[in-house]
Coordinates of C-alpha atoms and ligand atoms in Angstrom, one line a residue:
M14 CA -6.9 6.7 -39.9
D15 CA -4.5 3.8 -39.8
Y16 CA -5.4 0.2 -40.4
L17 CA -3.4 -3.1 -40.1
E18 CA -3.1 -5.5 -43.0
I19 CA -2.3 -9.0 -41.7
K20 CA -1.4 -12.1 -43.7
G21 CA -3.0 -15.3 -42.3
N22 CA -1.8 -18.8 -41.8
A23 CA 1.1 -17.3 -39.9
K24 CA 3.8 -19.2 -38.1
L25 CA 5.6 -17.3 -35.4
Q26 CA 9.0 -17.8 -33.8
G27 CA 11.6 -16.0 -31.7
S28 CA 11.2 -13.8 -28.6
I29 CA 10.0 -10.3 -27.7
N30 CA 10.1 -8.1 -24.6
I31 CA 7.0 -7.3 -22.6
S32 CA 6.4 -3.6 -21.9
G33 CA 5.3 -2.0 -18.6
A34 CA 1.7 -2.3 -17.7
K35 CA -0.6 0.5 -18.9
N36 CA -3.0 -0.2 -16.0
A37 CA -0.3 0.1 -13.4
A38 CA 1.4 3.2 -14.9
L39 CA -1.9 5.2 -15.0
P40 CA -2.5 5.1 -11.2
L41 CA 1.2 5.6 -10.5
L42 CA 1.1 8.8 -12.6
A43 CA -2.1 9.9 -10.9
A44 CA -0.4 9.3 -7.5
T45 CA 2.3 11.9 -8.4
L46 CA -0.5 14.5 -7.6
L47 CA 0.2 13.6 -3.9
S48 CA 3.8 14.5 -4.1
K49 CA 5.7 17.7 -3.2
N50 CA 8.8 16.7 -5.2
D51 CA 10.0 15.6 -8.6
V52 CA 9.0 12.0 -9.3
Q53 CA 10.6 9.4 -11.5
I54 CA 8.6 6.5 -12.9
N55 CA 10.4 3.8 -15.0
N56 CA 9.3 1.2 -17.5
V57 CA 6.3 3.3 -18.6
P58 CA 4.8 2.0 -21.8
N59 CA 4.7 4.4 -24.7
V60 CA 1.0 4.2 -25.5
E61 CA -1.8 6.7 -26.1
D62 CA -3.5 6.3 -22.7
I63 CA -0.3 7.3 -21.0
K64 CA 0.2 10.4 -23.2
T65 CA -3.4 11.4 -22.5
L66 CA -2.9 11.3 -18.8
L67 CA 0.4 13.2 -19.0
T68 CA -1.5 15.8 -21.0
L69 CA -4.1 16.0 -18.3
L70 CA -1.4 16.4 -15.6
E71 CA 0.3 19.1 -17.7
H72 CA -3.1 21.0 -17.9
L73 CA -3.1 20.8 -14.1
G74 CA 0.3 22.6 -14.0
A75 CA 2.7 19.6 -13.9
N76 CA 5.9 19.6 -16.1
Y77 CA 7.1 16.3 -17.3
S78 CA 9.6 14.5 -19.7
F79 CA 8.8 11.1 -21.2
K80 CA 11.6 9.4 -23.0
N81 CA 13.0 5.8 -23.2
N82 CA 10.0 4.6 -21.2
A83 CA 10.9 6.9 -18.2
V84 CA 8.7 9.7 -16.9
S85 CA 10.1 12.4 -14.7
I86 CA 7.4 14.8 -13.5
N87 CA 7.6 18.0 -11.5
L88 CA 4.5 19.1 -9.6
A89 CA 5.8 22.2 -7.9
N90 CA 3.6 24.4 -10.1
L91 CA 0.3 22.5 -9.8
N92 CA -2.3 25.3 -10.3
S93 CA -5.6 23.7 -11.1
A94 CA -7.8 21.0 -9.7
C95 CA -10.1 20.8 -12.7
A96 CA -9.8 17.7 -15.0
N97 CA -11.7 18.9 -18.1
Y98 CA -14.1 16.9 -20.2
D99 CA -12.1 17.3 -23.4
I100 CA -9.3 15.1 -22.0
V101 CA -11.3 12.9 -19.6
R102 CA -13.6 11.8 -22.4
K103 CA -10.6 10.4 -24.3
M104 CA -9.7 8.1 -21.4
R105 CA -12.0 7.1 -18.6
A106 CA -9.1 6.2 -16.3
S107 CA -8.6 10.0 -15.9
I108 CA -11.1 9.5 -13.1
L109 CA -8.0 8.3 -11.2
T110 CA -7.1 12.0 -10.6
L111 CA -10.3 12.5 -8.5
G112 CA -8.9 11.0 -5.2
P113 CA -5.5 12.6 -5.3
L114 CA -6.8 16.0 -6.4
L115 CA -9.4 16.1 -3.6
A116 CA -6.8 14.9 -1.1
R117 CA -4.3 17.5 -2.1
F118 CA -6.5 20.6 -2.8
G119 CA -9.5 19.9 -0.6
Q120 CA -11.7 20.5 -3.7
C121 CA -11.7 19.5 -7.4
E122 CA -13.8 19.1 -10.5
V123 CA -13.3 16.0 -12.6
S124 CA -15.5 15.3 -15.7
M125 CA -17.6 12.2 -15.4
P126 CA -15.8 9.7 -17.6
G127 CA -18.9 8.5 -19.5
G128 CA -19.4 5.0 -20.6
C129 CA -17.4 3.1 -23.3
A130 CA -18.0 0.3 -25.7
I131 CA -17.8 -2.4 -23.0
G132 CA -20.3 -1.0 -20.7
Q133 CA -21.8 1.9 -18.7
R134 CA -18.8 1.9 -16.4
P135 CA -20.3 3.8 -13.4
I136 CA -18.2 5.5 -10.7
N137 CA -20.8 5.4 -7.9
L138 CA -18.6 3.3 -5.7
H139 CA -15.7 5.8 -6.0
L140 CA -18.1 8.6 -5.0
K141 CA -19.8 6.8 -2.2
A142 CA -16.5 5.9 -0.6
L143 CA -15.2 9.5 -0.8
E144 CA -18.4 10.8 0.8
Q145 CA -17.7 8.3 3.6
M146 CA -14.4 10.1 4.1
G147 CA -16.2 13.4 4.5
A148 CA -16.2 14.7 1.0
K149 CA -19.2 16.6 -0.4
I150 CA -19.9 15.4 -3.9
D151 CA -22.2 17.0 -6.5
I152 CA -22.7 16.3 -10.2
K153 CA -22.9 19.6 -12.1
Q154 CA -23.0 19.8 -15.9
G155 CA -21.3 16.4 -16.3
Y156 CA -18.6 17.1 -13.7
V157 CA -18.0 15.5 -10.4
V158 CA -17.6 18.6 -8.1
A159 CA -16.0 17.4 -4.9
S160 CA -15.0 19.3 -1.8
A161 CA -13.5 18.4 1.6
P162 CA -12.4 21.8 3.0
D163 CA -11.3 20.4 6.3
G164 CA -9.5 17.5 4.6
L165 CA -10.5 13.9 4.2
K166 CA -11.2 11.9 7.3
A167 CA -10.3 8.3 7.9
N168 CA -13.2 5.8 7.9
T169 CA -13.9 2.1 7.5
I170 CA -15.1 1.6 3.9
V171 CA -16.5 -1.7 2.4
F172 CA -16.8 -1.7 -1.4
D173 CA -20.1 -3.2 -2.5
K174 CA -18.3 -4.5 -5.6
I175 CA -14.7 -5.0 -6.3
T176 CA -13.5 -2.0 -8.4
V177 CA -9.9 -1.6 -9.5
T178 CA -9.8 2.1 -10.1
G179 CA -12.3 2.7 -7.3
S180 CA -9.8 0.9 -4.9
E181 CA -6.9 2.9 -6.4
N182 CA -8.7 6.2 -6.0
L183 CA -9.5 5.5 -2.3
I184 CA -5.9 4.2 -1.6
M185 CA -4.6 7.6 -2.9
A186 CA -7.2 9.6 -1.0
A187 CA -6.6 7.7 2.3
S188 CA -2.9 8.3 2.0
L189 CA -3.4 12.0 2.8
A190 CA -6.4 11.7 5.1
K191 CA -6.5 12.3 8.8
G192 CA -6.3 9.0 10.7
T193 CA -6.2 5.3 9.7
T194 CA -8.6 4.3 6.9
K195 CA -9.7 0.7 6.5
L196 CA -10.7 -0.4 3.0
L197 CA -12.5 -3.8 2.7
N198 CA -13.3 -5.8 -0.4
V199 CA -10.4 -4.0 -2.2
A200 CA -9.2 -5.1 -5.6
K201 CA -6.1 -7.4 -5.4
E202 CA -4.9 -6.8 -9.0
P203 CA -1.0 -6.5 -9.3
E204 CA -1.5 -3.0 -10.6
V205 CA -3.2 -2.1 -7.2
V206 CA -0.2 -3.7 -5.4
N207 CA 2.2 -1.7 -7.6
L208 CA 0.4 1.5 -6.4
C209 CA 0.5 0.4 -2.7
Q210 CA 4.3 -0.3 -3.0
F211 CA 4.9 3.2 -4.5
L212 CA 3.1 4.8 -1.6
A213 CA 4.6 2.5 1.1
N214 CA 8.1 3.1 -0.3
S215 CA 7.5 6.8 0.2
G216 CA 6.5 6.5 3.9
V217 CA 2.8 5.8 3.8
N218 CA 2.1 3.1 6.3
I219 CA -0.1 0.5 4.5
K220 CA -1.0 -2.9 6.0
G221 CA -2.4 -5.8 4.0
I222 CA -0.9 -5.0 0.6
G223 CA -1.9 -7.7 -1.8
T224 CA -5.0 -8.7 0.2
D225 CA -8.6 -7.5 0.0
E226 CA -8.3 -5.6 3.3
L227 CA -6.0 -2.5 3.6
E228 CA -5.3 -0.3 6.6
I229 CA -3.8 3.1 5.5
D230 CA -2.3 5.6 8.0
G231 CA -3.0 9.0 6.4
T232 CA -0.4 11.9 6.6
N233 CA -3.2 14.4 7.6
G234 CA -2.6 16.5 4.5
D235 CA 1.2 16.4 4.4
L236 CA 2.3 15.9 0.8
L237 CA 4.6 12.9 0.0
E238 CA 8.2 12.6 -1.0
L239 CA 7.7 9.9 -3.7
E240 CA 10.6 7.5 -4.3
P241 CA 11.3 6.4 -7.9
I242 CA 9.2 3.3 -9.0
E243 CA 9.3 0.7 -11.7
V244 CA 6.0 -0.1 -13.5
I245 CA 5.3 -3.9 -13.3
P246 CA 5.2 -5.9 -16.6
D247 CA 1.9 -5.8 -18.5
R248 CA 0.3 -9.2 -17.8
I249 CA -2.5 -8.5 -20.4
E250 CA 0.0 -7.6 -23.1
A251 CA 1.9 -10.8 -22.2
G252 CA -1.3 -12.9 -22.3
T253 CA -2.2 -11.4 -25.7
Y254 CA 1.1 -12.5 -27.2
L255 CA 0.8 -16.0 -25.5
C256 CA -2.5 -16.2 -27.4
A257 CA -0.7 -15.1 -30.6
G258 CA 1.7 -18.1 -30.1
A259 CA -1.2 -20.4 -29.2
I260 CA -3.5 -19.5 -32.1
T261 CA -0.7 -20.0 -34.7
N262 CA 0.4 -23.1 -32.8
S263 CA 4.0 -21.7 -32.7
Q264 CA 6.8 -21.7 -30.2
I265 CA 7.6 -18.2 -28.9
T266 CA 9.3 -16.7 -25.9
L267 CA 8.2 -13.7 -23.9
K268 CA 10.8 -11.8 -21.8
N269 CA 10.6 -9.2 -19.0
L270 CA 7.3 -10.5 -17.6
C271 CA 6.1 -11.7 -14.2
T272 CA 4.7 -15.2 -14.7
E273 CA 3.0 -15.3 -11.3
H274 CA 0.7 -12.5 -12.5
L275 CA -0.4 -14.8 -15.3
A276 CA -1.2 -17.9 -13.3
S277 CA -4.9 -18.1 -14.4
V278 CA -4.0 -17.5 -18.0
I279 CA -1.2 -20.1 -18.0
A280 CA -3.5 -22.7 -16.3
K281 CA -6.2 -22.1 -19.0
L282 CA -3.6 -22.5 -21.9
E283 CA -2.3 -25.7 -20.3
K284 CA -5.9 -27.0 -20.1
M285 CA -6.3 -26.2 -23.8
G286 CA -3.3 -28.5 -24.5
F287 CA -0.4 -26.0 -24.7
S288 CA 2.8 -26.5 -22.7
L289 CA 4.6 -23.5 -21.2
E290 CA 8.1 -23.3 -19.7
K291 CA 8.8 -20.7 -17.1
Q292 CA 12.2 -19.2 -16.4
E293 CA 13.1 -16.4 -14.0
S294 CA 11.4 -13.6 -16.0
S295 CA 10.6 -15.3 -19.3
L296 CA 8.0 -17.7 -20.5
T297 CA 8.0 -20.0 -23.6
I298 CA 4.8 -21.5 -25.1
F299 CA 5.0 -24.7 -27.2
P300 CA 2.5 -25.9 -29.8
A301 CA -0.4 -28.1 -28.7
K302 CA -1.0 -31.4 -30.6
I303 CA -4.7 -30.7 -30.4
I304 CA -6.3 -27.5 -29.1
N305 CA -8.9 -28.5 -26.5
P306 CA -12.0 -26.3 -26.1
A307 CA -12.1 -24.0 -23.0
D308 CA -14.6 -23.3 -20.3
I309 CA -13.9 -19.7 -19.1
E310 CA -15.6 -17.5 -16.5
T311 CA -14.0 -14.0 -16.0
A312 CA -13.4 -12.9 -12.5
E313 CA -11.5 -10.4 -10.4
Y314 CA -7.8 -11.2 -9.8
P315 CA -6.5 -13.8 -9.3
G316 CA -9.4 -15.2 -11.4
F317 CA -9.4 -15.3 -15.2
P318 CA -9.0 -11.6 -16.3
T319 CA -11.8 -10.0 -18.3
D320 CA -9.1 -8.2 -20.2
M321 CA -8.1 -11.6 -21.7
Q322 CA -11.7 -12.7 -22.6
A323 CA -11.7 -11.4 -26.2
Q324 CA -8.3 -12.8 -27.0
F325 CA -9.3 -16.3 -25.7
M326 CA -12.5 -16.1 -27.7
A327 CA -10.3 -15.8 -30.9
L328 CA -8.2 -18.7 -29.7
C329 CA -11.3 -20.8 -29.0
T330 CA -12.3 -20.5 -32.7
Q331 CA -9.4 -22.9 -33.4
A332 CA -10.3 -25.4 -30.6
N333 CA -11.3 -28.9 -31.4
G334 CA -14.9 -28.7 -30.0
V335 CA -17.2 -26.3 -28.3
S336 CA -15.9 -23.7 -25.8
V337 CA -18.0 -21.6 -23.4
I338 CA -17.0 -18.1 -22.1
D339 CA -18.9 -16.3 -19.4
E340 CA -18.2 -12.6 -19.1
R341 CA -19.0 -11.8 -15.5
L342 CA -17.6 -8.2 -15.1
F343 CA -18.9 -6.1 -17.9
E344 CA -22.4 -6.1 -19.5
N345 CA -21.3 -5.5 -23.1
R346 CA -17.9 -7.0 -23.6
F347 CA -18.8 -9.0 -26.7
M348 CA -18.3 -6.3 -29.3
H349 CA -15.6 -8.5 -31.0
V350 CA -18.1 -11.3 -31.6
A351 CA -19.8 -9.8 -34.6
E352 CA -16.5 -9.1 -36.3
L353 CA -15.2 -12.7 -35.5
I354 CA -18.4 -14.1 -37.0
R355 CA -17.8 -12.0 -40.2
M356 CA -14.5 -14.0 -40.4
G357 CA -16.5 -17.2 -40.3
A358 CA -16.4 -17.9 -36.5
N359 CA -19.3 -20.0 -35.2
I360 CA -20.2 -18.1 -32.0
K361 CA -23.6 -17.9 -30.3
L362 CA -24.4 -15.4 -27.5
S363 CA -26.9 -15.8 -24.8
G364 CA -26.8 -13.0 -22.2
H365 CA -23.3 -12.8 -20.8
S366 CA -22.4 -16.2 -22.1
A367 CA -20.8 -17.1 -25.5
T368 CA -20.6 -20.5 -27.1
I369 CA -17.8 -21.0 -29.6
E370 CA -17.6 -24.0 -32.0
G371 CA -14.1 -24.5 -33.4
G372 CA -13.6 -24.2 -37.2
F373 CA -11.8 -22.2 -39.8
L374 CA -11.5 -18.4 -40.1
N375 CA -11.4 -16.5 -43.4
S376 CA -9.9 -13.0 -44.0
A377 CA -12.2 -10.0 -44.0
D378 CA -12.3 -6.3 -43.4
V379 CA -13.0 -6.0 -39.7
M380 CA -13.4 -3.1 -37.3
A381 CA -11.9 -2.6 -33.8
T382 CA -14.4 -1.4 -31.2
D383 CA -12.3 -1.4 -27.9
L384 CA -8.8 -2.1 -26.8
R385 CA -9.0 -5.8 -26.1
A386 CA -11.5 -6.6 -28.9
S387 CA -9.1 -5.1 -31.4
S388 CA -6.3 -7.4 -30.2
A389 CA -8.6 -10.4 -30.6
L390 CA -9.2 -9.4 -34.3
V391 CA -5.4 -9.2 -34.8
L392 CA -5.0 -12.7 -33.4
A393 CA -7.9 -14.0 -35.6
A394 CA -6.2 -12.4 -38.6
L395 CA -2.9 -14.2 -37.9
V396 CA -4.6 -17.6 -38.3
A397 CA -7.3 -16.8 -41.0
N398 CA -7.1 -17.9 -44.6
G399 CA -6.1 -14.9 -46.6
T400 CA -5.2 -11.3 -45.7
T401 CA -7.3 -9.4 -43.2
K402 CA -7.6 -5.6 -42.7
V403 CA -8.2 -4.4 -39.1
H404 CA -9.6 -0.9 -39.1
R405 CA -9.9 1.8 -36.3
I406 CA -6.7 0.6 -34.7
Y407 CA -6.4 3.7 -32.6
H408 CA -8.1 1.5 -30.1
L409 CA -5.0 -0.8 -30.2
D410 CA -2.6 2.2 -29.9
R411 CA -4.2 3.1 -26.5
G412 CA -2.8 0.1 -24.8
Y413 CA -0.3 -1.9 -26.9
E414 CA 3.2 -0.5 -27.4
N415 CA 4.6 -1.1 -30.9
L416 CA 2.3 -4.1 -31.6
E417 CA 3.1 -4.5 -35.2
G418 CA 6.9 -4.1 -34.5
K419 CA 6.6 -7.0 -31.9
L420 CA 4.6 -9.2 -34.2
L421 CA 7.0 -8.5 -37.1
A422 CA 9.9 -9.5 -34.8
L423 CA 8.0 -12.8 -34.3
G424 CA 7.8 -13.4 -38.0
A425 CA 4.2 -12.2 -38.8
D426 CA 3.5 -10.5 -42.1
I427 CA 1.8 -7.3 -40.8
K428 CA 1.7 -3.7 -42.2
R429 CA 0.3 -0.5 -40.8
L430 CA -1.3 1.4 -43.7
K431 CA -3.3 4.6 -44.1
E432 CA -7.1 4.4 -45.0
Ligands
EPZ509 C1 -10.1 -1.5 -14.6 O1 -11.2 -0.8 -15.0 C2 -9.2 -1.7 -15.9 N1 -8.8 -0.3 -16.3 C3 -10.0 -2.4 -17.0 O2 -9.1 -2.5 -18.1 C4 -10.4 -3.7 -16.5 O3 -11.1 -4.4 -17.5 C5 -11.2 -3.6 -15.2 O4 -10.5 -2.8 -14.2 C6 -11.6 -4.9 -14.6 O5 -10.4 -5.7 -14.3 C7 -7.8 0.3 -15.6 O6 -7.2 -0.2 -14.7 C8 -7.4 1.7 -16.1 P1 -13.8 -1.8 -12.3 P2 -12.2 -0.2 -13.9 O7 -14.1 -0.5 -11.6 O8 -11.5 0.1 -12.7 C9 -18.5 -2.0 -11.8 C10 -8.3 -2.3 -20.3 O9 -8.7 -3.0 -21.2 N2 -18.4 -0.7 -11.1 O10 -13.0 -2.8 -11.6 O11 -13.0 0.9 -14.6 C11 -18.2 -1.9 -13.3 O12 -19.3 -1.5 -14.0 C12 -9.4 -1.8 -19.3 O13 -7.2 -2.0 -20.0 C13 -19.5 -0.2 -10.5 O14 -20.6 -0.7 -10.6 O15 -13.2 -1.4 -13.7 C14 -17.8 -3.3 -13.6 O16 -18.9 -4.1 -13.8 C15 -10.8 -2.1 -19.8 N3 -19.4 1.0 -9.8 C16 -17.1 -3.8 -12.3 O17 -17.5 -2.9 -11.3 C17 -18.2 1.7 -9.7 O18 -18.1 2.8 -9.1 C18 -15.6 -3.7 -12.4 O19 -15.2 -2.4 -12.8 C19 -17.0 1.1 -10.3 C20 -17.2 -0.1 -10.9

């Protein structure tokens, strides 16, 4: 297994390019299951989660090429509707194949994704909504066994909770259904909008894109001719590097990003004392004289993203005072806290709330537990006294393209080594 060795007290400078968003590319790839033609998806990040989903699509009969961040995929020989446990267990977002497979084949088996470090991660809302579209859903030996032999039927569906992949699954299912489906309390994340644009560009009539209410005219089972699409920039990768600039109190510039997708993150950094300069598709962060403590509550988009919570907790260890972070979306998304405390952070947990008193961090051997927690440990290592080793960085490789290459380009002293 690889680990990262990171020298502390780092000062960063220069600029890097932001990659395409993993959480946009995954539903776009799943949506190719709705197409009858070859499909081209550009600006796809070269990360493990993408490779895992491509492997799953290949097991279903698709052929693809993935080079220079471009995927071209051919689905003419799709011959299976069973997403098996071996692959799904590696990446829970494989559940995104459920909606399109059921819509295309009228039946499918997709392994239950299982929980992960940050929480139980149920899919009850996905299943309930598909049943409301006429699907028969059983759980057998850990698989979701779904069937809709006469095709999915339009309905009005209200999600009890806002679910990103639940919304994406139902948007894909509704695109091939019979009639006009209304989805209410839909996630408004930019990644959901990217999926809607992909489908709308290809002839699916969708009203309300970008809002929490969608009206989708289904094609009644006709497969789609999907036009090429560009994956949007990764707002969470961008937010992570903004925190790298902030925690080392450096001036750095990020290119190829969409600043409007980062409004809540930018506002929080400005409140903490950093100034940020926006250009067309780039953003520069400047050092703060004093880093103010933060008061953060995670929420669905456009609120403060839960995927930025761990990174901001690392930043709050450098604030001048006491910060409070309230994690509202997941029941166990504080796995990074114990590791930060081992580096000397002063953090107290009470339920889904963390209190962080600013102070100094010291290097240590630390262990990554999930994708965003591992990026928080890298940020902490950049500012700690001494040299830190971050172990189990396969978590990082799932969602950050060339992380050490980008940090090296910004002047960090970071090496990827073998255990
Ligand atoms: C997506 O996960 C993202 N993953 C997550 O990013 C992100 O943290 C999350 O949305 C919230 O923004 C992808 O897009 C691939 P949810 P998802 O369904 O869709 C509850 C990362 O780091 N819920 O929006 O699985 C659930 O337990 C990952 O890149 C139900 O109760 O999240 C949670 O409390 C981590 N029943 C809340 O809703 C359901 O059927 C939000 O979950 C579905 C969800």
